[in-house]
Short mmCIF file of C-alpha atoms and ligand atoms in Angstrom, two decimals:
data_model
loop_
_atom_site.label_atom_id
_atom_site.label_comp_id
_atom_site.label_asym_id
_atom_site.label_seq_id
_atom_site.Cartn_x
_atom_site.Cartn_y
_atom_site.Cartn_z
CA MET A 1 120.95 118.18 45.05
CA SER A 2 124.26 118.27 43.14
CA GLN A 3 124.98 122.01 43.72
CA GLN A 4 127.60 122.80 46.32
CA LEU A 5 126.49 125.31 48.89
CA ILE A 6 129.50 127.12 50.39
CA PHE A 7 129.03 129.22 53.50
CA THR A 8 132.04 131.57 53.80
CA ASN A 9 132.97 135.14 54.40
CA ASP A 10 135.95 134.64 52.08
CA VAL A 11 133.93 134.75 48.84
CA ALA A 12 136.99 135.55 46.64
CA SER A 13 138.78 132.29 47.71
CA ALA A 14 135.61 130.32 47.25
CA ILE A 15 135.15 131.64 43.69
CA ASP A 16 138.77 130.94 42.82
CA SER A 17 138.71 127.42 44.13
CA ILE A 18 135.50 126.51 42.20
CA HIS A 19 136.92 128.25 39.16
CA SER A 20 140.06 126.12 39.44
CA ALA A 21 138.07 122.95 39.81
CA VAL A 22 135.86 123.61 36.81
CA ASN A 23 138.68 125.21 34.76
CA PRO A 24 136.34 126.89 32.21
CA ALA A 25 137.53 128.07 28.76
CA SER A 26 136.35 131.59 29.59
CA THR A 27 134.63 133.40 32.45
CA PHE A 28 131.97 135.95 32.66
CA VAL A 29 130.54 137.79 35.58
CA LEU A 30 126.95 139.16 35.36
CA VAL A 31 126.28 142.20 37.50
CA ASP A 32 123.62 144.79 37.84
CA SER A 33 123.93 148.56 38.16
CA ASN A 34 124.22 148.23 41.99
CA THR A 35 126.63 145.33 42.24
CA ILE A 36 129.00 146.74 39.54
CA SER A 37 129.65 149.68 41.88
CA PHE A 38 129.35 148.17 45.36
CA VAL A 39 130.54 144.60 45.10
CA LEU A 40 132.50 144.03 41.93
CA PRO A 41 135.50 146.36 42.64
CA ARG A 42 136.43 144.62 45.93
CA LEU A 43 136.00 141.09 44.38
CA LYS A 44 138.06 142.03 41.41
CA SER A 45 140.96 143.03 43.70
CA GLN A 46 140.65 139.74 45.72
CA SER A 47 139.82 137.06 43.13
CA ALA A 48 141.92 136.08 40.20
CA ALA A 49 139.00 134.53 38.43
CA VAL A 50 136.80 137.66 38.75
CA ALA A 51 139.78 139.92 37.78
CA SER A 52 140.28 138.04 34.54
CA ALA A 53 136.56 137.67 33.66
CA SER A 54 134.56 139.68 31.05
CA ILE A 55 131.82 141.75 32.78
CA ILE A 56 128.17 141.75 31.64
CA GLU A 57 125.92 144.36 33.18
CA VAL A 58 122.20 144.65 33.25
CA GLN A 59 120.05 147.30 34.84
CA ALA A 60 118.94 146.69 38.36
CA GLY A 61 115.34 146.09 39.42
CA ASP A 62 112.81 143.32 38.86
CA VAL A 63 111.29 145.15 35.88
CA HIS A 64 114.59 144.48 34.09
CA LYS A 65 114.21 140.71 34.65
CA SER A 66 112.96 140.70 31.12
CA LEU A 67 113.31 139.09 27.71
CA ASP A 68 115.30 142.17 26.48
CA SER A 69 117.80 141.89 29.27
CA LEU A 70 118.04 138.17 28.83
CA ALA A 71 118.72 138.65 25.03
CA SER A 72 121.37 141.18 25.85
CA ILE A 73 123.15 138.60 28.08
CA TRP A 74 122.99 135.94 25.37
CA LYS A 75 124.28 138.42 22.87
CA ARG A 76 127.18 139.59 24.99
CA LEU A 77 128.11 136.04 25.74
CA GLY A 78 128.06 135.22 21.99
CA ASP A 79 129.82 138.36 20.91
CA MET A 80 132.64 137.78 23.48
CA GLY A 81 133.17 134.23 22.27
CA ALA A 82 131.57 132.19 25.07
CA THR A 83 131.51 128.51 24.42
CA ARG A 84 129.81 125.61 26.02
CA ARG A 85 132.79 125.29 28.28
CA SER A 86 132.43 128.90 29.65
CA MET A 87 131.38 129.86 33.17
CA LEU A 88 128.93 132.56 34.22
CA ILE A 89 129.22 133.94 37.78
CA ASN A 90 126.04 135.66 38.87
CA LEU A 91 126.79 138.45 41.23
CA GLY A 92 123.70 140.13 42.70
CA GLY A 93 120.26 139.74 44.27
CA GLY A 94 117.46 137.28 43.21
CA MET A 95 116.92 139.25 39.93
CA VAL A 96 120.45 138.66 38.83
CA THR A 97 120.70 135.06 39.95
CA ASP A 98 117.34 134.05 38.44
CA MET A 99 118.06 135.65 35.07
CA GLY A 100 121.76 134.85 34.88
CA ALA A 101 120.94 131.31 35.82
CA PHE A 102 118.34 131.16 32.95
CA ALA A 103 120.76 132.77 30.54
CA ALA A 104 123.41 130.20 31.43
CA SER A 105 121.04 127.28 31.34
CA THR A 106 119.88 128.11 27.73
CA PHE A 107 123.05 129.54 26.09
CA LYS A 108 124.61 126.88 23.90
CA ARG A 109 122.12 124.53 25.63
CA GLY A 110 123.62 125.10 29.05
CA ILE A 111 126.93 126.39 30.44
CA THR A 112 128.27 126.24 33.98
CA PHE A 113 127.09 128.92 36.39
CA VAL A 114 127.88 129.91 39.95
CA ASN A 115 125.58 132.12 42.01
CA VAL A 116 126.97 134.62 44.47
CA PRO A 117 123.90 136.20 46.12
CA THR A 118 124.55 139.66 47.59
CA THR A 119 121.20 140.11 49.40
CA LEU A 120 119.71 138.22 52.25
CA LEU A 121 116.59 137.42 50.20
CA GLY A 122 118.79 136.12 47.40
CA ALA A 123 121.00 134.14 49.75
CA VAL A 124 118.13 132.41 51.65
CA ASP A 125 115.78 131.75 48.69
CA ALA A 126 116.29 132.79 45.14
CA SER A 127 119.84 131.58 44.63
CA VAL A 128 119.28 128.13 45.97
CA GLY A 129 117.16 125.35 44.61
CA GLY A 130 117.45 125.54 40.79
CA LYS A 131 114.52 127.80 39.82
CA THR A 132 115.62 130.14 37.07
CA GLY A 133 113.68 132.47 34.89
CA ILE A 134 112.47 135.92 33.74
CA ASN A 135 109.19 137.78 33.91
CA PHE A 136 107.22 137.79 30.66
CA ASN A 137 103.86 138.95 29.39
CA GLY A 138 103.15 140.91 32.61
CA LEU A 139 103.68 137.71 34.75
CA LYS A 140 106.40 137.08 37.26
CA ASN A 141 108.78 134.15 36.56
CA GLU A 142 106.57 133.19 33.56
CA VAL A 143 109.40 131.55 31.58
CA GLY A 144 112.27 129.50 33.08
CA VAL A 145 113.70 126.13 33.73
CA PHE A 146 114.85 124.14 36.67
CA ARG A 147 118.64 123.93 36.69
CA GLU A 148 121.01 124.05 39.59
CA ALA A 149 124.17 126.18 39.86
CA GLU A 150 127.48 124.42 40.07
CA ALA A 151 127.80 126.18 43.45
CA VAL A 152 126.14 128.82 45.51
CA ILE A 153 128.50 130.91 47.57
CA ILE A 154 126.71 132.30 50.64
CA SER A 155 128.19 135.09 52.64
CA THR A 156 127.10 137.95 54.89
CA THR A 157 129.96 140.22 53.77
CA PHE A 158 127.82 142.15 51.33
CA PHE A 159 124.95 142.78 53.70
CA GLY A 160 126.63 145.84 55.13
CA THR A 161 125.16 147.83 52.27
CA LEU A 162 121.60 146.49 52.74
CA SER A 163 119.02 148.70 54.29
CA HIS A 164 117.06 147.42 57.43
CA THR A 165 114.14 146.97 55.12
CA GLU A 166 116.02 144.74 52.77
CA LEU A 167 117.35 142.64 55.70
CA LEU A 168 113.84 142.23 57.10
CA SER A 169 112.50 141.31 53.68
CA GLY A 170 114.97 138.38 53.44
CA TYR A 171 114.37 137.50 57.12
CA ALA A 172 110.72 136.80 56.34
CA GLU A 173 111.74 133.88 54.16
CA MET A 174 113.94 132.62 57.04
CA LEU A 175 110.95 132.81 59.35
CA LYS A 176 108.98 130.68 56.80
CA HIS A 177 111.78 128.16 56.85
CA GLY A 178 111.60 128.10 60.69
CA LEU A 179 107.90 127.47 60.62
CA ILE A 180 108.12 124.60 58.11
CA SER A 181 111.08 122.88 59.89
CA SER A 182 111.31 122.77 63.66
CA PRO A 183 110.54 124.68 66.90
CA ALA A 184 114.34 124.96 67.50
CA VAL A 185 114.93 126.81 64.18
CA PHE A 186 111.84 128.88 64.56
CA ASN A 187 112.69 129.93 68.18
CA SER A 188 116.27 130.88 67.37
CA LEU A 189 114.91 133.23 64.55
CA LEU A 190 112.31 134.78 66.90
CA ALA A 191 114.94 135.33 69.51
CA THR A 192 117.18 137.36 67.18
CA ASP A 193 117.07 141.11 66.73
CA VAL A 194 117.54 141.66 63.02
CA ALA A 195 118.49 145.32 63.68
CA ASP A 196 121.48 144.16 65.77
CA ILE A 197 122.84 140.95 64.39
CA ASP A 198 126.48 140.27 63.93
CA PRO A 199 127.71 138.72 60.60
CA ASP A 200 128.85 135.47 62.08
CA HIS A 201 125.56 134.87 63.83
CA MET A 202 123.70 135.74 60.63
CA LEU A 203 125.92 133.24 58.76
CA SER A 204 125.02 130.53 61.14
CA LEU A 205 121.29 131.30 60.91
CA LEU A 206 121.63 131.32 57.20
CA ARG A 207 123.32 128.00 57.13
CA GLU A 208 120.44 126.47 59.15
CA SER A 209 117.81 128.21 57.10
CA VAL A 210 119.25 127.27 53.67
CA GLN A 211 119.58 123.68 54.82
CA VAL A 212 115.76 123.65 55.40
CA LYS A 213 115.25 124.83 51.84
CA ARG A 214 117.83 122.33 50.53
CA ASP A 215 116.06 119.44 52.31
CA VAL A 216 112.76 120.35 50.82
CA VAL A 217 114.11 120.91 47.32
CA ASP A 218 116.00 117.60 47.48
CA SER A 219 112.73 115.79 48.19
CA ASP A 220 110.99 117.43 45.20
CA PRO A 221 113.19 119.42 42.87
CA THR A 222 110.50 120.29 40.25
CA GLU A 223 107.68 121.11 42.72
CA GLN A 224 105.36 118.16 42.11
CA GLY A 225 104.31 118.02 45.80
CA PRO A 226 106.41 118.44 48.91
CA ARG A 227 108.25 121.56 47.62
CA LYS A 228 104.95 123.38 47.94
CA ALA A 229 105.87 123.62 51.62
CA LEU A 230 107.93 126.61 50.58
CA ASN A 231 104.75 128.39 49.39
CA LEU A 232 103.70 128.88 53.06
CA GLY A 233 102.63 132.51 53.47
CA HIS A 234 102.81 133.17 49.78
CA THR A 235 99.18 132.80 48.67
CA ALA A 236 98.06 135.51 50.99
CA GLY A 237 101.40 137.25 50.72
CA HIS A 238 101.25 137.60 46.87
CA ALA A 239 97.70 138.97 47.30
CA PHE A 240 98.99 141.65 49.69
CA GLU A 241 101.88 142.42 47.34
CA SER A 242 99.65 142.74 44.40
CA LEU A 243 97.07 144.86 46.24
CA ALA A 244 99.83 147.20 47.35
CA MET A 245 101.05 147.41 43.77
CA LYS A 246 97.44 148.30 42.58
CA ARG A 247 97.35 151.06 45.21
CA ASN A 248 100.66 152.38 43.72
CA SER A 249 102.32 151.87 47.00
CA PRO A 250 104.45 148.72 46.52
CA VAL A 251 105.80 146.81 49.57
CA PRO A 252 108.92 144.55 49.71
CA HIS A 253 108.25 140.94 48.86
CA GLY A 254 109.38 139.76 52.30
CA TYR A 255 107.03 142.14 54.08
CA ALA A 256 104.10 140.78 52.13
CA VAL A 257 105.25 137.18 53.00
CA ALA A 258 105.52 138.10 56.75
CA TRP A 259 101.93 139.42 56.71
CA GLY A 260 100.87 136.47 54.53
CA LEU A 261 102.43 134.06 57.07
CA VAL A 262 100.23 135.67 59.76
CA VAL A 263 97.11 135.10 57.73
CA GLU A 264 98.05 131.51 56.83
CA LEU A 265 98.88 130.64 60.55
CA ILE A 266 95.44 131.88 61.48
CA LEU A 267 93.90 129.73 58.81
CA SER A 268 96.09 126.82 59.92
CA GLY A 269 94.60 127.40 63.44
CA MET A 270 91.01 127.39 62.13
CA ILE A 271 91.35 124.39 59.79
CA LEU A 272 94.21 122.30 61.23
CA LYS A 273 94.20 123.37 64.95
CA PHE A 274 97.72 125.02 64.75
CA PRO A 275 98.25 126.28 68.40
CA SER A 276 96.73 129.73 68.91
CA SER A 277 99.44 130.73 71.38
CA LEU A 278 102.03 130.44 68.50
CA ILE A 279 99.86 132.46 66.23
CA SER A 280 99.69 135.32 68.75
CA GLN A 281 103.52 135.08 69.41
CA PHE A 282 104.22 135.16 65.70
CA ALA A 283 101.77 137.97 64.90
CA ALA A 284 103.37 140.05 67.69
CA TYR A 285 106.80 139.48 66.30
CA VAL A 286 105.66 140.40 62.75
CA TYR A 287 103.81 143.50 63.96
CA ALA A 288 106.89 144.72 66.00
CA ASN A 289 109.23 144.33 63.01
CA TYR A 290 107.13 144.64 59.88
CA ARG A 291 104.00 146.65 61.08
CA ALA A 292 100.92 145.59 59.04
CA MET A 293 99.56 145.85 55.52
CA PRO A 294 96.70 148.32 56.16
CA ILE A 295 93.42 146.66 55.00
CA THR A 296 89.80 147.07 55.78
CA CYS A 297 86.89 144.68 55.06
CA ASP A 298 86.32 146.61 51.76
CA ASP A 299 89.63 145.06 50.53
CA TYR A 300 88.46 141.49 51.05
CA PRO A 301 86.83 140.91 47.64
CA ALA A 302 89.95 142.10 45.86
CA LEU A 303 92.21 140.01 48.20
CA LEU A 304 90.11 136.88 47.61
CA ASP A 305 90.28 137.49 43.90
CA LEU A 306 93.96 137.95 43.87
CA MET A 307 94.39 134.76 45.89
CA ARG A 308 92.24 132.80 43.54
CA HIS A 309 94.23 133.99 40.59
CA ASP A 310 97.72 133.41 42.09
CA LYS A 311 99.25 131.17 39.52
CA LYS A 312 99.86 128.47 42.08
CA ASN A 313 95.98 128.26 42.55
CA ALA A 314 95.00 128.46 38.93
CA THR A 315 93.32 125.08 38.81
CA ALA A 316 91.74 125.11 42.27
CA ALA A 317 87.99 125.39 42.61
CA SER A 318 88.48 126.72 46.10
CA ILE A 319 91.63 128.62 47.28
CA ASN A 320 94.65 126.42 47.78
CA PHE A 321 97.14 127.04 50.65
CA THR A 322 100.12 125.31 52.29
CA LEU A 323 99.15 125.20 55.96
CA LEU A 324 100.59 123.82 59.12
CA ARG A 325 99.29 121.48 61.79
CA ALA A 326 102.27 122.41 63.99
CA ILE A 327 105.65 123.84 63.48
CA GLY A 328 107.35 121.50 61.13
CA ASP A 329 104.18 119.62 60.28
CA VAL A 330 103.22 120.84 56.85
CA CYS A 331 99.97 120.20 55.05
CA ILE A 332 100.25 121.08 51.27
CA ASP A 333 97.14 121.45 49.08
CA SER A 334 94.80 122.54 51.89
CA THR A 335 91.70 124.48 50.84
CA ALA A 336 89.90 127.21 52.54
CA SER A 337 86.52 128.76 51.68
CA ASP A 338 85.93 132.47 51.10
CA GLU A 339 84.19 132.59 54.49
CA GLN A 340 87.09 131.04 56.24
CA ILE A 341 89.53 133.38 54.55
CA SER A 342 87.42 136.48 55.39
CA GLN A 343 87.29 135.30 58.94
CA ALA A 344 91.06 134.89 58.96
CA LEU A 345 91.45 138.42 57.60
CA ASP A 346 89.23 139.76 60.41
CA ILE A 347 91.48 138.02 62.98
CA TYR A 348 94.60 139.30 61.12
CA ARG A 349 93.22 142.95 61.48
CA ASP A 350 92.67 142.31 65.14
CA LEU A 351 96.12 140.98 65.86
CA MET A 352 97.81 143.54 63.74
CA HIS A 353 95.93 146.47 65.41
CA LEU A 354 94.00 147.62 62.38
N1 LIG B 401 110.90 130.17 46.45
C1 LIG B 401 110.19 128.94 46.60
C2 LIG B 401 110.96 127.83 45.86
O1 LIG B 401 112.09 127.89 45.51
O2 LIG B 401 110.28 126.75 45.68
#
């Protein structure tokens, strides 16, 4: 991986030092309607590079990770004289870093960009690893390229404005990283109370967690095989997320991932003998922090259908999962039958008090 990952609570100095090293012809900062009010003013007063940059604003929210917003970024870059030697600094959550990275990767065939994630979910997942893109034609992340940022500046200083729900949502991806890496990482996450974590401890957990993702991405940058480890929890998780959307009662992505991890650990126990004591321990942690996606057996056909049509399973005759033999022992391209998945959902309901 060529991108620099910088862990710091002095974001302004980190931006200025990368900016000096790259020495771009002109600089742009992409913000959304949240970060323009809550983050940009402070950074402008602390960072010479940000103070002198031109600002491009898009509306906040995943629904605006769209072709229209992308075109507006390209247009603003062009109208304000950006060249191939310009730099774009993406300041925001996953929506801003995904779309800004894609805009930078395609404008003039690619300009330098730096990601400054302002949410935990963005810091631990979206901003790292080179996936860029927009939603298109009703499908999430349908159009994009793999291209890494010059640098990702990871900090906990912006998390003060995040709700407990947003923190928990990001923490679910950290739990996933714990499960695919080692008992030590997993146990330190389970021993932490997300409601009462100090910024320095969070930064050290983030460093450990992002390193897990970095190692996986380095082994397979374009997701030909081993990177599928990062899909743990996501086949069932996306199905929960889509079902909640259909019910007009959307759930945060990370909550769906946390519930999906429970289902997929249960499947790991059934298919690969993942230890049942760890399944119970993990389910109890998830229930205590995330409660449960309310489902009954009447929802199983819809959930199975959604899992079958998740884009990562499009070619599979049976449903494809990333499962675990043990913590850190990942088995990609595992398959489960409808009966096994239904049985896992029964056990999920049992463990989650439904
Ligand atoms: N979010 C999973 C990945 O980056 O591959």
